[in-house]
Amino acid sequence: MRRLSALALLLVLPALRAEEGMWTFDNLPLKQLKEKYAFEPGKEWIDHVRLSTLTLGGCTGSFVSAEGLVLTNHHCTRGSIQRLSTKDRDLVKNGFVAMSRDQEIKIPSLTYRTLIAMENVTERLAKAVKPGLSEKDASLARAKELDVIKAGLEKASGLAYDVVNLYQGGETWMYGFKVFKDIRLVAAPEIAVGAFGGDYDNFTYPRHDLDFSMVRVYENDKPYRPSHHLTWSTEGLKNGDLTFVVGHPGRTSRLQTFAQMTFDRDLGIPTYLKGAERTRGILEEYGQRSPEHARQVQTLILGVNNGAKANEGSLMGLKDAAAMKRIEDAEKALKAAVAKNPKLAATTGQSWARIEQAIQLQKGYLKEAQHLGSARSTTLGQALALVRLADQLDLPVEKRLAEYRSEGGLKTLKTRLAGPAMGMMGQAPNPEQELHLFTRGLEDAAKELGAKHPFVLAALAGKKPEEAAKAALEGTKLNDPSVRKALLEGGKKAVAESADPMIQLARKLEPILMGLRKKQDDVRAILEEHSARIAKARFAVYGKTLPPDATGTLRITYGPVATYPANGTLQQPFTTWAGLYDRHFGWGGNEAKAYNGEWMLPQRWLDRMGQLDLRTPLNFSHAVDTTGGNSGSPVVNRKGELVGLLFDGNIEGNAGRYYYDDKVNRSVSVDARAILESLVKI
């Protein structure tokens, strides 16, 4: 297919700003790197940083020793540390260091993975979709072919494979991972240091956080010996030095249509923020019962606040009229290019309109999508999963929902359902806390959906929310893994005959939830089909010059240590230990307990202040394009050596979910020198 001339390309190509892009390893911007920084990484460098990096599921980590030691953020392991803590041994508050291997603490139900293999299956999928299929049938045909591909690759390699959609479905890859399930805690600082400044300082800069933790990967009860690990730099960074971030950014939406961004601005994000505010209030209400109750929800509240603040920044970006005008103009330019090409016009000309129609359907079930489900009860969530699994396995493979077709996916689901019980956000089960959450969840459903909604009628069965929640939780045995295992093995018959009140409730709710799922799948089919068509049109017009949106898959981004303008001045590229103590004393020290003690320091950090070199860089700002999921990503230099640990971004950069602004978008990382000095001296 003929592409636009060079002049026309310059006129319509969306501006790719300096350092923008979370690049996949098959399409690294080697030319740009060479032209701007006189550096072109070779295959050995690329493979080394890739194989040294792990995905932690929502965060990133990296091997930093030959014996399986992994470095990541404190906030990435905080939930696990909370699960290991007790009333009398608060590892979140007091920190932890294993002085020998036998002191390392195994973290239950944790999985890390390293990307080993990548295969592009786009063309194979295209052949599986016959001309003339409807959007839904095309989606089913692709899903069926992906199941075949996945099963074949896993059988041949022994790796666990994920389907990876890039460019809104314009490309489809299979990524193969080596999986680790024996993870043990090695070291973590006190939360007062790891999250210094709390929610007030989150997404701001200058920062003064020692946001790191260390775990060790074991295999066959011995420390795992990775083929690659990062070595610690002995030189350190200076302002202007080139840095690389290797990690698993969660999600960006830069290739969405203007209509999709408008939906997020007007409904999607405001709805999320309303839910986050309600969840925070419910948790704070529980925490007010006693100091121990407050300890139990501390990590949960931090997680809710983090998500809310990130989305608030994204919403601010979507309300930037000038930025949105640039996005709208870029879309108009692509539409015009499509209209001028008969082949593209035939396949893609109506795609933007179809996406707008899907958005209207999405608006119709938005409130139900918020409140139909487990009503904040993790036990009901397990019951619903058991009921749906039994129903799906009773169907022919081709008639099942997509996630119930592959043997690998089913094995993972069954293992999770038969494993230890979990509370909210993976915390340890807490009956009192779950009763509180479940009660409030049922109250919210009744308030928002109405007393006569089928879900509310089925969930309450004429009872008050607290009575219904209490009856289901007090009578259930699902917290016992052996009970869940028996239901898994017994299949649909065992589930149908179960007298467990949670299973019975889940069976009543499942038809209602499947009704919602059908609506969601219909919308998803339209969005996937036409987003992919637009992506292919973008390829035809521009070539593969733009990076794909973040999808939680391994990426690399680059840029220098850099300042930026804010508050009428320039922000410093580095902060130091001196700045940490200055901020602590500036808020009155521990005696003041300002704003619930957000800037207090543990006593040992005050006692040993004189042992630190107060000039040592603690955090630094660099012009790299990252987002949530990059937390814990290693920061490496030209030599592929570890120089830092990414943990945050500035508030100005939260609009990066939708567009990148090279003038102010900055990521914030812990300097490796501070990590090493703290381990030795504190």
XYZ file of C-alpha atoms in Angstrom, residues 120-680:
561
model
C 4.439 -11.869 16.354
C 1.221 -13.710 15.394
C -0.577 -10.817 13.675
C -0.597 -12.361 10.198
C -1.678 -15.761 11.467
C -4.635 -14.154 13.240
C -5.585 -12.171 10.149
C -5.865 -15.408 8.161
C -8.195 -16.865 10.808
C -10.754 -14.075 10.285
C -12.686 -14.708 7.083
C -14.055 -11.759 5.092
C -17.587 -10.681 5.917
C -17.650 -11.778 9.565
C -19.484 -9.569 12.044
C -17.484 -7.771 14.714
C -18.492 -10.340 17.322
C -17.777 -13.348 15.086
C -14.419 -11.883 14.071
C -13.549 -11.497 17.745
C -14.523 -15.120 18.422
C -12.467 -16.359 15.469
C -9.385 -14.518 16.726
C -9.894 -15.818 20.264
C -10.169 -19.409 19.018
C -6.983 -19.130 16.967
C -5.142 -17.541 19.893
C -6.091 -20.491 22.092
C -4.526 -22.852 19.541
C -1.361 -20.746 19.256
C -0.991 -20.387 23.021
C -1.423 -24.113 23.670
C 1.148 -24.996 21.019
C 3.763 -22.549 22.260
C 3.363 -23.565 25.902
C 3.624 -27.256 25.062
C 6.751 -26.729 22.964
C 8.595 -24.403 25.354
C 7.391 -25.017 28.900
C 6.953 -21.256 29.269
C 3.746 -19.475 30.300
C 2.447 -17.395 27.386
C 0.364 -14.218 27.393
C -1.515 -12.700 24.477
C -0.215 -9.162 23.906
C -2.202 -6.676 21.833
C -0.256 -3.630 20.662
C -1.354 -0.514 18.775
C -4.990 -1.004 19.871
C -5.006 -4.437 18.230
C -2.991 -3.468 15.156
C -0.413 -6.069 16.187
C -0.778 -9.217 18.283
C 2.155 -10.980 19.916
C 2.662 -13.956 22.193
C 5.044 -13.309 25.106
C 6.550 -16.302 26.911
C 7.581 -16.069 30.574
C 9.572 -18.062 33.074
C 7.503 -18.114 36.271
C 8.769 -17.941 39.859
C 6.547 -18.767 42.839
C 8.952 -18.893 45.782
C 9.634 -15.278 46.783
C 11.136 -14.333 50.158
C 11.439 -10.962 51.859
C 15.032 -9.824 52.449
C 14.929 -6.128 53.363
C 12.596 -3.149 53.559
C 12.925 0.215 55.322
C 10.315 1.634 57.672
C 7.270 3.074 55.915
C 8.066 6.492 57.403
C 11.194 6.507 55.208
C 9.885 4.456 52.287
C 6.837 6.720 51.936
C 8.177 9.902 53.536
C 5.642 12.697 53.124
C 2.756 10.273 52.610
C -0.038 11.177 50.245
C 0.821 14.888 50.429
C 4.192 14.355 48.746
C 2.985 11.599 46.405
C 3.260 12.639 42.718
C 5.268 15.733 43.646
C 8.874 16.845 43.311
C 11.323 17.480 44.971
C 10.927 14.148 46.804
C 12.837 12.495 49.634
C 11.721 8.841 49.651
C 13.835 5.737 50.184
C 11.212 3.719 48.310
C 12.974 0.375 47.914
C 12.720 -3.201 49.103
C 14.574 -6.418 48.380
C 13.304 -9.952 47.975
C 14.975 -13.143 46.807
C 13.694 -15.588 44.214
C 14.080 -19.265 45.062
C 13.762 -22.332 42.849
C 13.694 -25.852 44.283
C 14.237 -24.301 47.723
C 17.554 -22.768 46.644
C 18.378 -19.192 45.617
C 17.706 -18.879 41.895
C 20.741 -18.113 39.744
C 19.549 -15.900 36.870
C 21.361 -15.905 33.547
C 21.524 -12.105 33.776
C 21.542 -9.610 36.626
C 22.332 -5.912 36.886
C 25.524 -4.718 38.517
C 25.526 -1.593 40.668
C 27.211 1.435 39.112
C 30.239 2.765 40.966
C 30.180 6.130 39.183
C 26.712 7.533 39.871
C 24.714 9.998 37.806
C 25.187 13.685 37.038
C 22.728 16.228 35.696
C 22.239 15.603 31.970
C 23.376 11.962 32.026
C 21.397 9.597 29.813
C 19.227 7.065 31.649
C 17.156 4.081 30.530
C 14.117 2.676 32.330
C 13.219 -0.966 31.710
C 9.831 -1.952 33.051
C 6.199 -2.896 32.626
C 4.147 0.324 32.301
C 0.523 -0.464 33.059
C -1.712 1.465 30.700
C -1.775 4.579 28.591
C -4.560 5.716 26.284
C -2.747 7.942 23.803
C -3.992 6.051 20.749
C -7.628 6.137 21.839
C -10.038 8.114 19.725
C -11.011 11.619 20.733
C -14.490 10.307 21.604
C -13.012 7.734 23.994
C -10.932 10.401 25.720
C -14.010 12.602 26.020
C -15.879 9.705 27.658
C -13.030 9.264 30.143
C -13.051 13.002 30.901
C -16.799 13.359 31.349
C -17.795 9.998 32.843
C -15.100 7.344 33.156
C -12.617 9.055 35.473
C -15.211 11.010 37.513
C -17.017 7.713 38.176
C -13.746 6.100 39.259
C -12.918 9.004 41.567
C -16.347 8.864 43.178
C -15.826 5.160 43.882
C -12.325 5.758 45.257
C -13.592 8.475 47.586
C -16.281 6.121 48.868
C -13.789 3.272 49.377
C -11.430 5.577 51.268
C -14.275 6.678 53.520
C -15.282 3.089 54.265
C -11.710 2.136 55.162
C -11.187 5.227 57.305
C -14.438 4.480 59.117
C -13.119 1.012 59.946
C -9.726 2.386 60.989
C -11.318 4.673 63.562
C -12.295 1.687 65.708
C -8.815 1.377 67.265
C -5.092 1.830 66.512
C -4.930 -1.833 65.484
C -7.807 -1.348 63.050
C -5.981 1.683 61.644
C -2.842 -0.431 61.139
C -4.847 -3.046 59.258
C -6.124 -0.552 56.668
C -3.079 1.726 56.383
C -1.692 0.024 53.276
C -5.145 -0.240 51.710
C -5.799 3.484 52.123
C -2.405 4.341 50.632
C -3.264 2.220 47.590
C -6.645 3.889 47.131
C -5.131 7.362 47.519
C -2.390 6.602 45.010
C -4.879 5.534 42.351
C -7.122 8.512 43.021
C -4.312 11.062 42.813
C -3.048 9.569 39.547
C -6.519 9.747 38.018
C -7.024 13.295 39.255
C -3.889 14.243 37.327
C -5.140 12.450 34.223
C -8.439 14.297 34.486
C -6.625 17.624 34.718
C -4.803 16.717 31.524
C -8.034 15.905 29.712
C -9.400 19.299 30.751
C -6.443 21.079 29.122
C -8.157 22.668 26.122
C -4.953 23.270 24.148
C -3.757 19.695 24.582
C -7.129 18.261 23.623
C -7.202 20.496 20.549
C -3.875 18.998 19.415
C -5.277 15.496 19.888
C -8.466 16.331 18.000
C -6.496 17.913 15.145
C -4.260 14.839 14.868
C -7.337 12.620 14.622
C -8.854 14.854 11.938
C -5.614 14.613 9.957
C -5.673 10.809 10.130
C -9.349 10.737 9.116
C -8.563 12.946 6.130
C -5.711 10.673 5.064
C -7.999 7.636 5.347
C -10.726 9.342 3.314
C -8.294 10.011 0.454
C -7.341 6.339 0.179
C -10.162 4.175 -1.278
C -8.981 0.963 0.395
C -8.590 2.579 3.807
C -11.881 4.407 3.439
C -13.653 1.112 2.766
C -12.213 -0.677 5.813
C -11.823 2.157 8.306
C -13.915 5.114 7.187
C -16.788 4.260 9.546
C -14.662 3.043 12.459
C -14.727 6.295 14.424
C -18.534 6.397 14.190
C -18.823 2.767 15.316
C -16.655 3.512 18.348
C -18.897 6.453 19.229
C -21.916 4.134 19.030
C -20.184 1.653 21.342
C -19.500 4.440 23.833
C -23.200 5.253 23.946
C -23.901 1.604 24.801
C -21.185 1.742 27.463
C -22.829 4.730 29.108
C -26.013 2.694 29.478
C -24.467 0.144 31.831
C -21.834 2.283 33.568
C -23.603 2.326 36.942
C -24.247 -1.416 36.848
C -20.593 -2.044 36.032
C -19.685 -0.175 39.220
C -21.996 -2.078 41.561
C -22.744 -5.516 40.114
C -20.266 -8.033 41.470
C -18.823 -9.026 44.826
C -19.959 -5.885 46.719
C -16.462 -5.536 48.222
C -16.551 -9.077 49.666
C -13.533 -11.167 48.683
C -15.339 -14.331 49.800
C -18.293 -13.588 47.535
C -15.757 -12.913 44.800
C -14.373 -16.424 45.284
C -17.880 -17.895 45.268
C -18.750 -16.107 42.036
C -15.528 -17.365 40.450
C -16.297 -20.955 41.497
C -19.848 -20.787 40.152
C -18.817 -19.270 36.836
C -15.964 -21.736 36.399
C -18.310 -24.681 36.956
C -20.835 -23.271 34.473
C -18.198 -22.551 31.842
C -16.526 -25.954 32.078
C -19.920 -27.550 31.496
C -20.030 -25.904 28.043
C -18.231 -26.922 24.840
C -14.925 -25.064 24.579
C -16.063 -22.928 21.647
C -19.078 -21.635 23.599
C -17.164 -20.581 26.703
C -16.096 -17.073 27.607
C -12.644 -16.337 26.204
C -10.757 -16.660 29.496
C -12.092 -20.195 30.088
C -10.819 -21.766 26.864
C -7.092 -22.311 27.323
C -5.742 -25.060 29.556
C -3.002 -22.790 30.873
C -5.469 -20.113 31.915
C -7.762 -22.652 33.565
C -4.859 -24.170 35.473
C -3.855 -20.754 36.822
C -7.432 -19.962 37.848
C -7.908 -23.304 39.605
C -4.615 -22.910 41.464
C -5.658 -19.473 42.688
C -9.114 -20.634 43.765
C -7.659 -23.583 45.671
C -5.012 -21.446 47.379
C -4.992 -19.517 50.661
C -7.881 -17.146 51.311
C -7.193 -13.465 50.656
C -8.652 -10.209 51.896
C -8.936 -6.873 50.092
C -6.001 -6.093 47.754
C -4.370 -9.422 48.596
C -4.232 -8.838 52.345
C -4.701 -11.624 54.882
C -8.344 -12.588 55.534
C -9.982 -10.409 58.168
C -13.584 -11.396 59.031
C -14.401 -8.176 60.879
C -13.028 -6.024 58.074
C -14.814 -8.042 55.391
C -18.153 -7.750 57.207
C -17.701 -3.981 57.286
C -16.749 -3.803 53.598
C -19.490 -6.209 52.479
C -22.163 -4.338 54.428
C -21.154 -1.016 52.901
C -20.937 -2.602 49.455
C -24.508 -3.890 49.692
C -25.688 -0.527 51.016
C -24.085 1.247 48.073
C -25.618 -1.157 45.547
C -29.090 -0.618 47.013
C -28.640 3.151 47.046
C -27.239 3.487 43.524
C -29.213 0.774 41.703
C -32.467 1.029 43.608
C -34.249 -1.400 45.922
C -36.046 -3.127 43.035
C -32.989 -3.853 40.905
C -32.640 -7.643 40.382
C -29.124 -7.647 41.862
C -30.271 -5.877 45.026
C -33.310 -8.125 45.407
C -31.175 -11.258 45.008
C -28.343 -10.052 47.262
C -30.506 -8.838 50.145
C -33.394 -11.322 49.927
C -35.534 -9.041 52.064
C -32.857 -8.478 54.716
C -31.043 -5.315 55.692
C -27.527 -5.065 54.180
C -25.725 -5.838 57.448
C -28.001 -8.810 58.147
C -27.480 -10.213 54.646
C -23.707 -9.754 54.837
C -23.486 -11.302 58.294
C -25.603 -14.323 57.363
C -23.499 -15.106 54.300
C -20.129 -14.597 55.997
C -20.925 -16.435 59.223
C -22.298 -19.460 57.403
C -19.669 -19.855 54.684
C -16.804 -22.345 54.739
C -15.070 -20.949 51.667
C -12.158 -19.566 53.675
C -11.061 -23.197 53.983
C -9.001 -24.094 50.866
C -10.065 -27.748 51.139
C -13.722 -26.730 50.736
C -12.941 -24.753 47.600
C -10.805 -27.593 46.277
C -13.686 -30.037 46.741
C -16.011 -27.733 44.805
C -13.445 -27.427 42.027
C -13.078 -31.180 41.777
C -16.816 -31.810 42.039
C -17.656 -29.455 39.192
C -21.129 -28.162 38.420
C -22.894 -30.919 40.367
C -20.999 -30.115 43.574
C -21.630 -26.402 43.150
C -25.341 -26.936 42.466
C -25.735 -29.134 45.552
C -23.651 -26.934 47.874
C -25.436 -25.624 50.964
C -22.793 -22.945 51.520
C -24.637 -19.591 51.725
C -21.998 -17.791 49.664
C -22.231 -20.347 46.862
C -26.024 -20.158 46.958
C -25.876 -16.364 46.796
C -23.396 -16.506 43.919
C -25.681 -18.859 41.976
C -28.537 -16.357 42.313
C -26.333 -13.477 41.194
C -24.565 -15.208 38.299
C -27.388 -14.876 35.693
C -27.593 -11.153 36.458
C -23.830 -10.738 36.142
C -23.784 -12.709 32.898
C -26.355 -10.300 31.500
C -23.973 -7.435 32.206
C -21.050 -9.426 30.819
C -22.888 -9.907 27.510
C -23.382 -6.148 27.182
C -19.719 -5.557 27.973
C -18.563 -8.194 25.487
C -20.700 -6.678 22.736
C -19.132 -3.271 23.331
C -15.655 -4.767 23.660
C -16.009 -6.526 20.298
C -16.842 -3.247 18.562
C -14.024 -1.348 20.268
C -11.439 -4.060 19.567
C -12.427 -4.467 15.923
C -12.496 -0.796 15.028
C -9.541 0.228 17.182
C -7.541 -2.394 15.283
C -8.776 -1.038 11.948
C -7.743 2.487 12.928
C -4.365 1.164 14.076
C -3.784 -0.549 10.738
C -4.768 2.634 8.935
C -2.282 4.534 11.089
C 0.417 2.034 10.066
C -0.486 2.522 6.413
C -0.302 6.306 6.689
C 2.619 6.816 9.072
C 4.463 3.510 9.219
C 5.621 2.101 12.558
C 7.021 5.436 13.729
C 4.891 5.769 16.850
C 5.269 3.611 19.965
C 2.231 1.599 21.093
C 0.234 2.447 24.182
C 1.424 0.871 27.416
C -0.272 -2.480 28.050
C 1.563 -3.849 31.101
C 4.168 -5.435 28.824
C 7.931 -4.954 28.941
C 9.110 -1.619 27.525
C 12.162 0.585 27.482
C 12.192 4.367 27.654
C 15.079 6.793 27.836
C 16.036 10.370 28.652
C 18.476 12.489 30.665
C 18.554 13.521 34.289
C 16.754 16.837 33.898
C 15.214 19.793 35.657
C 11.920 21.437 34.702
C 10.120 24.724 35.431
C 7.639 24.835 38.326
C 6.488 27.328 40.955
C 8.286 30.171 39.208
C 11.702 28.504 39.347
C 13.627 25.442 38.155
C 13.369 22.214 40.110
C 16.652 20.697 41.247
C 17.706 17.521 39.412
C 18.755 15.742 42.645
C 17.585 15.737 46.249
C 19.838 14.566 49.090
C 19.829 13.168 52.609
C 20.208 16.778 53.743
C 16.913 17.607 52.056
C 15.185 14.709 53.818
C 16.235 15.993 57.219
C 15.477 19.602 56.279
C 11.907 18.665 55.349
C 11.555 16.656 58.558
C 12.742 19.504 60.785
C 10.887 22.074 58.684
C 7.637 20.399 59.718
C 8.613 20.566 63.370
C 10.238 17.150 63.714
C 8.684 14.200 65.489
C 7.386 16.370 68.304
C 5.034 18.284 66.000
C 3.421 15.176 64.445
C 2.270 17.483 61.653
C -0.581 16.217 59.481
C -0.773 12.809 61.157
C 3.004 12.540 61.232
C 3.589 12.368 57.478
C 7.093 13.913 57.850
C 8.161 12.101 61.006
C 11.288 9.905 60.962
C 12.118 6.733 62.917
C 14.351 7.464 65.880
C 17.258 5.419 64.537
C 17.346 7.637 61.436
C 17.776 10.633 63.729
C 20.335 8.874 65.908
C 22.473 7.903 62.890
C 22.096 11.091 60.878
C 25.729 11.950 61.561
C 26.888 8.707 59.967
C 25.400 9.612 56.579
C 27.062 11.763 53.941
C 24.285 14.342 53.735
C 25.400 15.267 50.208
C 24.521 11.799 48.860
C 21.785 12.017 46.198
C 18.538 10.468 47.435
C 16.088 11.031 44.555
C 16.451 12.439 41.056
C 14.259 13.766 38.269
C 14.693 12.528 34.701
C 12.919 13.084 31.392
C 11.709 9.544 30.750
C 8.224 8.532 29.631
C 6.707 6.234 32.272
C 3.402 5.459 33.960
C 1.921 3.236 36.675
C 3.432 -0.260 36.476
C 6.884 1.231 35.970
C 7.168 1.398 39.755
C 10.179 -0.689 40.726
C 11.738 -0.429 37.268
C 15.531 -0.452 37.191
C 17.189 2.712 35.903
C 20.369 1.863 33.998
C 23.139 3.840 32.310
C 24.850 3.387 28.949
C 26.817 0.457 30.369
C 23.637 -1.307 31.453
C 24.554 -0.755 35.107
C 22.025 -0.006 37.841
C 21.980 3.689 38.769
C 18.493 4.072 40.221
C 15.049 2.711 40.989
C 11.988 4.414 39.523
C 9.161 4.981 41.999
C 7.026 7.960 40.966
C 6.381 10.849 38.613
C 5.641 14.513 39.126
C 2.084 15.840 39.298
C 2.519 17.605 35.955
C 3.201 14.257 34.301
C -0.043 12.532 35.307
C -1.602 13.681 32.045
C 0.883 11.282 30.440
C -1.801 8.632 30.298
C -3.221 10.574 27.336
C -0.325 12.672 26.019
C 3.306 13.428 26.763
C 4.594 16.941 27.485
C 8.384 16.943 27.277
C 8.663 20.333 28.978
C 7.344 19.182 32.357
C 6.734 15.415 32.282
C 9.307 13.919 34.667
C 9.787 10.617 36.424
C 11.282 10.368 39.902
C 13.723 7.659 40.975
C 15.658 6.610 44.059
C 19.385 7.041 43.499
C 21.287 3.753 43.825
C 23.907 5.515 45.956
C 21.312 6.252 48.640
C 20.129 2.632 48.707
C 23.662 1.326 49.184
C 24.547 3.902 51.838
C 21.373 3.212 53.824
C 22.058 -0.527 53.834
C 25.570 0.021 55.160
